[in-house]
PDB file of C-alpha atoms and ligand atoms in Angstrom:
ATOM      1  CA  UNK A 280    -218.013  75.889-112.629  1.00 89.00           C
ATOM      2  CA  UNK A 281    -219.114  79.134-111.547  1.00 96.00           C
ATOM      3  CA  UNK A 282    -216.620  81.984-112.995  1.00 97.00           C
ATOM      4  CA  UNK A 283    -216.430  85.082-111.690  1.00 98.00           C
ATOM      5  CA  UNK A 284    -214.017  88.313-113.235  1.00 98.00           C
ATOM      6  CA  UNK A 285    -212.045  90.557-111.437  1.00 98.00           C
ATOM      7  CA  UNK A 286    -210.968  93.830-112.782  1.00 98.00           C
ATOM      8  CA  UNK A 287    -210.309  97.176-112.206  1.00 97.00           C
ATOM      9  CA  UNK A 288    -208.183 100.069-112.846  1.00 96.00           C
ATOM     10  CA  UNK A 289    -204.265 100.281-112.681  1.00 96.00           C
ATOM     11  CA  UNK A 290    -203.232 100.354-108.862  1.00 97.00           C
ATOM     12  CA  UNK A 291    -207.037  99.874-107.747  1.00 97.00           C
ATOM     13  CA  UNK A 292    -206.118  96.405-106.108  1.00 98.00           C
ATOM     14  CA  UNK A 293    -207.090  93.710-108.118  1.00 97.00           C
ATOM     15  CA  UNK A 294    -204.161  91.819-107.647  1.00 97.00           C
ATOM     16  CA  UNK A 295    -204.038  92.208-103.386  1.00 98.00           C
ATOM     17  CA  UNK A 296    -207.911  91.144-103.474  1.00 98.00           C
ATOM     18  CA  UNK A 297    -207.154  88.061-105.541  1.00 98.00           C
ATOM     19  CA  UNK A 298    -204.708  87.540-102.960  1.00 98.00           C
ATOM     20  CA  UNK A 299    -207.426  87.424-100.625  1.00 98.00           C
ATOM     21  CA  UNK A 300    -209.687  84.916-102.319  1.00 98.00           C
ATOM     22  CA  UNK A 301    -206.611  82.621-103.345  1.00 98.00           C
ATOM     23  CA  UNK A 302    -206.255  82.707 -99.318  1.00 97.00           C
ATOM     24  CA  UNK A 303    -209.676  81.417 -99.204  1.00 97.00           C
ATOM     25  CA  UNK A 304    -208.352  78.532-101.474  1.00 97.00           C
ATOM     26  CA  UNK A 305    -210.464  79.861-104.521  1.00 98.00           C
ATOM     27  CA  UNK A 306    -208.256  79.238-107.593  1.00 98.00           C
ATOM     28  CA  UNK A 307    -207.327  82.175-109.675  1.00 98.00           C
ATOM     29  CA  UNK A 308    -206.260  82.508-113.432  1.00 98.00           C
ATOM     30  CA  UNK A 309    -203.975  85.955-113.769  1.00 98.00           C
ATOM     31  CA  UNK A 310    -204.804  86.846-117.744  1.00 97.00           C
ATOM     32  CA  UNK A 311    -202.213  89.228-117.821  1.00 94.00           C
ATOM     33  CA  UNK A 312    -199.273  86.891-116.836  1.00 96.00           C
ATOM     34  CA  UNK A 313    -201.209  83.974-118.919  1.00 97.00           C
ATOM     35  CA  UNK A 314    -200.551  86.405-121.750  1.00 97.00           C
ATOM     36  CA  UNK A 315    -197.261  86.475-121.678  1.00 95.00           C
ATOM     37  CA  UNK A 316    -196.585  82.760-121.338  1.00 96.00           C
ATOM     38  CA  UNK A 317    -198.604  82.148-124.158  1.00 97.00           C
ATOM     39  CA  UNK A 318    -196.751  84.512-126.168  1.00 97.00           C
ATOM     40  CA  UNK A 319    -193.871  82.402-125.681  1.00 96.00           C
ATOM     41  CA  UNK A 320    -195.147  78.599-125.529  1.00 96.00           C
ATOM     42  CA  UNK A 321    -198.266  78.780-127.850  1.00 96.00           C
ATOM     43  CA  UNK A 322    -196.531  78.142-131.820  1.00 95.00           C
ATOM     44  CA  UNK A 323    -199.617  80.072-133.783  1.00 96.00           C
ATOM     45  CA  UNK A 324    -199.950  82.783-131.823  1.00 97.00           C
ATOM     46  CA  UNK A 325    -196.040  83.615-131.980  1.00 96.00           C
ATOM     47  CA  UNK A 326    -195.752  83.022-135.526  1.00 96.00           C
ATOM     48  CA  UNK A 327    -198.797  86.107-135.636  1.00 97.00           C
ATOM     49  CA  UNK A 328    -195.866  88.312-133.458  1.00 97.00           C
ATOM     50  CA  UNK A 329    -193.458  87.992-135.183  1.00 96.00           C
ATOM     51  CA  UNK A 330    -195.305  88.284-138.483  1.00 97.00           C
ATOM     52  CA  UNK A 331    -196.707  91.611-136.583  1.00 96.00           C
ATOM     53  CA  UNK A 332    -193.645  93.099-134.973  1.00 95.00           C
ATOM     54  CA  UNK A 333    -190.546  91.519-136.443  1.00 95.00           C
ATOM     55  CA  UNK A 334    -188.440  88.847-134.840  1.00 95.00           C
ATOM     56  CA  UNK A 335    -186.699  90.970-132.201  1.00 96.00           C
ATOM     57  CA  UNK A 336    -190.189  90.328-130.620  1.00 96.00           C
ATOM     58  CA  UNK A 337    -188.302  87.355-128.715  1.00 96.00           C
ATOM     59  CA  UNK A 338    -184.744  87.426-127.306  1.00 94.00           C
ATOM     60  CA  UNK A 339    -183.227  84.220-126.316  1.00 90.00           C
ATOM     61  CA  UNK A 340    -186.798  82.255-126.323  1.00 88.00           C
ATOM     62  CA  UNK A 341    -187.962  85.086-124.074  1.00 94.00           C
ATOM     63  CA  UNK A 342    -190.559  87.515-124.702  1.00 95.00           C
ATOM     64  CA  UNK A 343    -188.365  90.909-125.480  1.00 96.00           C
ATOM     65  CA  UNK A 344    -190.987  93.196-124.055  1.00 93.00           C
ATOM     66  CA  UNK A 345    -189.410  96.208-124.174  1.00 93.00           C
ATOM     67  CA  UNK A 346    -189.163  95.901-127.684  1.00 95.00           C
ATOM     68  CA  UNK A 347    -192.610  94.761-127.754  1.00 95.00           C
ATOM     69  CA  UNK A 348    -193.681  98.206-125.710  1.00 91.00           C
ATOM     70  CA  UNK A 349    -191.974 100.165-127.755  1.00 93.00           C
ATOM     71  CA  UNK A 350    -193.729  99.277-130.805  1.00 92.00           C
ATOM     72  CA  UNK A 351    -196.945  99.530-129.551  1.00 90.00           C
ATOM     73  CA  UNK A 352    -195.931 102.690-127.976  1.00 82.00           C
ATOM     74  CA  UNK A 353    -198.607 105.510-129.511  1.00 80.00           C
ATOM     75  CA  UNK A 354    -199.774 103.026-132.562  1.00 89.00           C
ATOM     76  CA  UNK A 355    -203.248 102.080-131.256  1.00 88.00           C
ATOM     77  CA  UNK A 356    -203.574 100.199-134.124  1.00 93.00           C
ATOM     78  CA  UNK A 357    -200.708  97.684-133.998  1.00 94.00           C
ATOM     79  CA  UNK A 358    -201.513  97.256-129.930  1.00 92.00           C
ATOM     80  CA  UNK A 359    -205.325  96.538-131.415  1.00 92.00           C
ATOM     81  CA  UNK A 360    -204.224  93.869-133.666  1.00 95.00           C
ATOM     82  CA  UNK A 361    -201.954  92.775-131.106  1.00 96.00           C
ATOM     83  CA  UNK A 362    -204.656  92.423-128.426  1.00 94.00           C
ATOM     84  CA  UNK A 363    -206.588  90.261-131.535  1.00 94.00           C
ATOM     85  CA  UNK A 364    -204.280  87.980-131.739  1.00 96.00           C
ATOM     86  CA  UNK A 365    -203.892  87.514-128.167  1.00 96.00           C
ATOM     87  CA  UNK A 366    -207.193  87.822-126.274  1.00 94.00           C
ATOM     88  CA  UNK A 367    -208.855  84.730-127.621  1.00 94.00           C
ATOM     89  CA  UNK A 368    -205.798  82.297-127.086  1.00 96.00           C
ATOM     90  CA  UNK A 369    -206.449  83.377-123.481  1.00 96.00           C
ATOM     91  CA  UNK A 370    -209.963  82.982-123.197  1.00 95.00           C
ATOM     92  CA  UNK A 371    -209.198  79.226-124.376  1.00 95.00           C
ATOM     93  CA  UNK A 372    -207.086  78.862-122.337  1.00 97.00           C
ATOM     94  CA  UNK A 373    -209.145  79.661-119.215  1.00 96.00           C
ATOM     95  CA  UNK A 374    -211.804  77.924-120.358  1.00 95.00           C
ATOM     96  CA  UNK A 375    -209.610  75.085-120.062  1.00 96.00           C
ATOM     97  CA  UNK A 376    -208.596  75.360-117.513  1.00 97.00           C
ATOM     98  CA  UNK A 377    -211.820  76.562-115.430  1.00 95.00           C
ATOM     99  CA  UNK A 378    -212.885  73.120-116.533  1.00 95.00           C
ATOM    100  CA  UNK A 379    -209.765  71.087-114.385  1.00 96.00           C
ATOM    101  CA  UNK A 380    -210.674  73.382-111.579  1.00 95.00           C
ATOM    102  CA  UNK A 381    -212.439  71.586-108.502  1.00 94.00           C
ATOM    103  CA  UNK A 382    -213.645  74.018-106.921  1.00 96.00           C
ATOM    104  CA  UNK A 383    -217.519  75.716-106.508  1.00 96.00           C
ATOM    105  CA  UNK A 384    -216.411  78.894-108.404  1.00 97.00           C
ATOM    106  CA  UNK A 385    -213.129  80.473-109.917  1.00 97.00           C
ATOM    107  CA  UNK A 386    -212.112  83.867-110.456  1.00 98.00           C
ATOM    108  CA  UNK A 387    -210.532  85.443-113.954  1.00 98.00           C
ATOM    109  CA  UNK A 388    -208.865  88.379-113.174  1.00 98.00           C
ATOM    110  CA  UNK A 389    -207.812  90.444-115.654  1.00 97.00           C
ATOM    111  CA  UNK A 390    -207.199  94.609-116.281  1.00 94.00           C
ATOM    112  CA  UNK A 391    -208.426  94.186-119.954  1.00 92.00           C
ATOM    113  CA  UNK A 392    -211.907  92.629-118.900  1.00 94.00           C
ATOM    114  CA  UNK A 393    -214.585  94.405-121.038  1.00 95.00           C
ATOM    115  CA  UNK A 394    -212.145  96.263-124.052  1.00 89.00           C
ATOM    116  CA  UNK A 395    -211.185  92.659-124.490  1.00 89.00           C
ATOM    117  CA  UNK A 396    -215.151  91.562-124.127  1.00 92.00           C
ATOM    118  CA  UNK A 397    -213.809  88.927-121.843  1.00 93.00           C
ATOM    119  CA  UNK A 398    -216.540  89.461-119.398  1.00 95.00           C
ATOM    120  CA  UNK A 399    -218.981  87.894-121.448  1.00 95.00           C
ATOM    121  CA  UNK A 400    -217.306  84.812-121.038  1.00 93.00           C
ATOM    122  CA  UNK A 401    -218.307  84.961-116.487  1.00 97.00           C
ATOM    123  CA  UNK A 402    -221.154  84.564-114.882  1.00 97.00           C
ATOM    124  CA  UNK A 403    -220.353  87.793-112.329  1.00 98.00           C
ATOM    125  CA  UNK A 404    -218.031  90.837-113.123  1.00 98.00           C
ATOM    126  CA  UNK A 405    -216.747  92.664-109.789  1.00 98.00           C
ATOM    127  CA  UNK A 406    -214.788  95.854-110.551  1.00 98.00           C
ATOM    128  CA  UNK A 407    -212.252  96.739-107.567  1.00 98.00           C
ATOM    129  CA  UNK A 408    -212.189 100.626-107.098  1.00 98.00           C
ATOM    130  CA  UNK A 409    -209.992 102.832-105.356  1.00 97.00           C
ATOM    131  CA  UNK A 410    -209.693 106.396-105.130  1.00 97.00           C
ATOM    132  CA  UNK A 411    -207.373 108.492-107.829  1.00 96.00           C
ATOM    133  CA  UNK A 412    -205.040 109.667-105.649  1.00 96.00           C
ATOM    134  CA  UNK A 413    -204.749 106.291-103.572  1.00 97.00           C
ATOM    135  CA  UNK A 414    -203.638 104.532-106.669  1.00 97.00           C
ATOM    136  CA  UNK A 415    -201.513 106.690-108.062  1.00 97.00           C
ATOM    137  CA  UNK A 416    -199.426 106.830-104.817  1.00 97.00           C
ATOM    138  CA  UNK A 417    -199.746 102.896-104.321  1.00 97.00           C
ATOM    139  CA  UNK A 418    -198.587 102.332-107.911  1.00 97.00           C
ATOM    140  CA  UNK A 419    -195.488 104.836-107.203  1.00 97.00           C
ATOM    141  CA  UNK A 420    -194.345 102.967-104.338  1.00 97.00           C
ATOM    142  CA  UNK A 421    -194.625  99.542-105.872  1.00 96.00           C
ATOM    143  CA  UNK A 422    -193.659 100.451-109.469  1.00 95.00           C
ATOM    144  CA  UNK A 423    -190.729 103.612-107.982  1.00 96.00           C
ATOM    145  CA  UNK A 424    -192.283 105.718-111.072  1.00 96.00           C
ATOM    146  CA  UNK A 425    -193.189 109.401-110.817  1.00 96.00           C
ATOM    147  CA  UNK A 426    -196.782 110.494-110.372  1.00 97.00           C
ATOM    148  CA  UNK A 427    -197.289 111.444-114.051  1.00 96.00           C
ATOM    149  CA  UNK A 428    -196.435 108.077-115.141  1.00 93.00           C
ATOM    150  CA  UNK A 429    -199.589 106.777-113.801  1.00 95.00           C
ATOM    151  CA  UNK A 430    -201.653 109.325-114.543  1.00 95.00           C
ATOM    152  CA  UNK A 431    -200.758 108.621-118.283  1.00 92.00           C
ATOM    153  CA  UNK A 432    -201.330 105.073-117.993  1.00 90.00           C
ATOM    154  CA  UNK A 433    -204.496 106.035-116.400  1.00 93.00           C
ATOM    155  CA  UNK A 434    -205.492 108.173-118.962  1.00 91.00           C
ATOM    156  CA  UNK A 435    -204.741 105.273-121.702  1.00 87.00           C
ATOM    157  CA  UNK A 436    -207.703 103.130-119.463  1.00 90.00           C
ATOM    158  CA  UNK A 437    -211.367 102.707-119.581  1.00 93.00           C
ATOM    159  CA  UNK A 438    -212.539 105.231-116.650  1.00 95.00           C
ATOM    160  CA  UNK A 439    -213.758 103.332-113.081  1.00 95.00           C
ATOM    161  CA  UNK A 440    -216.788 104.679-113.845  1.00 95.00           C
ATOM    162  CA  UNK A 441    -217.677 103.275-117.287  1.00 96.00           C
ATOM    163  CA  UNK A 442    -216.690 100.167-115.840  1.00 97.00           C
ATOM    164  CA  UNK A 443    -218.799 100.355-113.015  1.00 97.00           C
ATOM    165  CA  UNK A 444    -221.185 100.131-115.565  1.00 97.00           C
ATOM    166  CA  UNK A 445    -220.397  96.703-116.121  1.00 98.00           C
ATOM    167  CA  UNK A 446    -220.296  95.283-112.427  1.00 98.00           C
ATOM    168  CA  UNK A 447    -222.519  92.899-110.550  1.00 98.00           C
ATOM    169  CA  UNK A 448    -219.927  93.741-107.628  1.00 98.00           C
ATOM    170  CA  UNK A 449    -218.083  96.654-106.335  1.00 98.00           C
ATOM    171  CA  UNK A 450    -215.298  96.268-103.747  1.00 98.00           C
ATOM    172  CA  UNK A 451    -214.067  99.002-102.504  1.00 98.00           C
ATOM    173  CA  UNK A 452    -210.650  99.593-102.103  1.00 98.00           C
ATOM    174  CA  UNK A 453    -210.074 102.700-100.199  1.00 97.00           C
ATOM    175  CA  UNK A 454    -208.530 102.125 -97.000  1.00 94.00           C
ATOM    176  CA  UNK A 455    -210.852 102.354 -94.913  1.00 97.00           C
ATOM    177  CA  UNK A 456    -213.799  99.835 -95.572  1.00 96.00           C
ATOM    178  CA  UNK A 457    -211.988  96.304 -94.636  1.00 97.00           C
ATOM    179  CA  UNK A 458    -211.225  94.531 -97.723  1.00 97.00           C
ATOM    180  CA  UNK A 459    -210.951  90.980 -96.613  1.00 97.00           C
ATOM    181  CA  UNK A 460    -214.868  91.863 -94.933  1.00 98.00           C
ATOM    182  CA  UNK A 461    -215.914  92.428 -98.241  1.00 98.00           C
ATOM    183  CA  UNK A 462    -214.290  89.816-100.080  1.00 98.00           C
ATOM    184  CA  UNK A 463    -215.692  87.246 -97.387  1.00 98.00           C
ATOM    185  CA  UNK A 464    -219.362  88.260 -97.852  1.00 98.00           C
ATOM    186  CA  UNK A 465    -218.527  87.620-101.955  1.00 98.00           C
ATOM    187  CA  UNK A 466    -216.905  84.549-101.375  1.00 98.00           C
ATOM    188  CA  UNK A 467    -219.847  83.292 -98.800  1.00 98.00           C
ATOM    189  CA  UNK A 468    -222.584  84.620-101.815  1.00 97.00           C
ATOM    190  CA  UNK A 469    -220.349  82.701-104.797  1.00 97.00           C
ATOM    191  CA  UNK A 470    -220.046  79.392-102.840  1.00 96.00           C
ATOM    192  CA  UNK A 471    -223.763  79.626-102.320  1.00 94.00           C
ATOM    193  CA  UNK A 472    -224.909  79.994-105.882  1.00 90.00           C
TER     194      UNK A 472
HETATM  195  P1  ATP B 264    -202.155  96.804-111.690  1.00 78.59           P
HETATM  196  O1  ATP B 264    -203.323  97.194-112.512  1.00 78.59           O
HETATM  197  O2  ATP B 264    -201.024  97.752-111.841  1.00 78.59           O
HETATM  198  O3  ATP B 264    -201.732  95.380-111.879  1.00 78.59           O
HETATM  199  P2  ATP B 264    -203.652  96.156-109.301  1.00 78.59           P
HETATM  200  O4  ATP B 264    -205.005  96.692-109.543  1.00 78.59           O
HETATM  201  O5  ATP B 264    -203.470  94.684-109.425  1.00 78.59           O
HETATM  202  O6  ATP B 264    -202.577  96.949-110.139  1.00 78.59           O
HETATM  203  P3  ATP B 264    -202.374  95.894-106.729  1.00 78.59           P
HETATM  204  O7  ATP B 264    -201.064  95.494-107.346  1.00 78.59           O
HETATM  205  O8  ATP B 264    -203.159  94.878-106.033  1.00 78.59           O
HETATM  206  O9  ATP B 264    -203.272  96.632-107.825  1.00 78.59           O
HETATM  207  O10 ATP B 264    -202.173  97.129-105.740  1.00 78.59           O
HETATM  208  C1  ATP B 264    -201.311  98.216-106.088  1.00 78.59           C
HETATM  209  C2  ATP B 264    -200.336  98.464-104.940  1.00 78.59           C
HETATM  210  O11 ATP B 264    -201.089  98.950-103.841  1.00 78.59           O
HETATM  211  C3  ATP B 264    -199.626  97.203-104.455  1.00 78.59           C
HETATM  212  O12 ATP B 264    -198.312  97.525-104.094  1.00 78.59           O
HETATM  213  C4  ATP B 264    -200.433  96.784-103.242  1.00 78.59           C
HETATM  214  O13 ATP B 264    -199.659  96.089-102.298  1.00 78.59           O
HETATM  215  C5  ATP B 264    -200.926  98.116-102.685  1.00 78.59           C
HETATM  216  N1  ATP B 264    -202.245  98.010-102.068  1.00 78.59           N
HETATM  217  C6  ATP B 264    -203.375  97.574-102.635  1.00 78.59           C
HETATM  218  N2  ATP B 264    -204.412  97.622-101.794  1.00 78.59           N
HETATM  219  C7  ATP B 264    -203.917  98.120-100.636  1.00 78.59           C
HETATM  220  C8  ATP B 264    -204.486  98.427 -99.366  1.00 78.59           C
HETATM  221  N3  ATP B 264    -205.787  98.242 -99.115  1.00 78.59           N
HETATM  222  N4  ATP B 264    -203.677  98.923 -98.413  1.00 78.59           N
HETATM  223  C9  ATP B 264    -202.376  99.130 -98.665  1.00 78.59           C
HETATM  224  N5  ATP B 264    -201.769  98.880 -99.838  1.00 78.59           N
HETATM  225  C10 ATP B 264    -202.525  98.383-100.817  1.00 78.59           C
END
């Protein structure tokens, strides 16, 4: 099984362009929303949590995350240990299930891809970029937060461009160059490999 990551900056389009290949009938494993079921369901990794954050880490067998946020909130070094604990129950888990997956090639996408070192577990790494001012107004509309918002959860991200650094693929999310063109030709390349 040919795997192939998707990431990208916040608001660059990740999500719509995995849209795009799932419409293509390419199966797709979300790491971020993985995460959080696995922060619930998996017993190990939510004994770590709450010996990490305290037991108001869960509320009512649900993930409290705004508790969660908040304690990671400005302490880089709890959200590191956090992200320790959590990163490799994922990458298990998509190993896993990559392996069920009948398909010629499936996609990982994920907005922690190379801080995590995740990418080393795919064959192909395509980072989708959009311009700054493109995502921050897309991420105001969908997420009804004020422009400076973003920017700060930009500014807490690995740039677009040191992650360029790390693609085999660029798609381009700008507007103008047709997306689903450009996923197509990937799609057409992937199946062929
Ligand atoms: P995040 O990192 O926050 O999860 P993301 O990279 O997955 O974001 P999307 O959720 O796919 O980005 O896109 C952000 C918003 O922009 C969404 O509301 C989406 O519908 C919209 N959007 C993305 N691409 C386009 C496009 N080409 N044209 C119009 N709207 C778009």
């Amino acid at each position: 099984m040919i795997k192939i990551g998707i990431t990208g900056g916040i608001g660059s389009g990740k999500t719509t362009v995995c849209s795009i290949f799932q419409y293509l009938s390419v199966p797709v494993y979300n790491a971020d929303y993985e995460a959080k079921k696995l922060m619930v369901n998996d017993k190990n990794l939510r004994k770590k949590i709450i010996a990490l954050l305290g037991t108001d880490s869960y509320k009512n067998d649900e993930l409290n995350r705004q508790f969660i946020a908040a304690q990671i909130f400005n302490d880089q070094e709890l959200l590191t240990k956090l992200n320790s604990y959590v990163h490799p129950i994922v990458k298990q888990d998509f190993i896993k299930w990559s392996s069920k997956q009948k398909a010629p090639y499936a996609i990982y996408e994920a907005a922690l891809m190379i801080e995590s070192e995740s990418y080393k577990l795919l064959d192909k790494l395509i980072v989708v970029t959009a311009p700054m001012e493109l995502r921050i107004d897309r991420v105001c509309q969908r997420d009804y937060v004020d422009p400076d918002k973003v920017m700060e959860r930009i500014r807490n991200q690995m740039s677009q461009e040191e992650m360029l650094m790390y693609a085999d693929h660029v798609i381009t999310n700008d507007g103008k160059i047709s997306l689903i063109k450009q996923v197509v030709e990937l799609h057409l390349l992937y199946k062929s490999l």
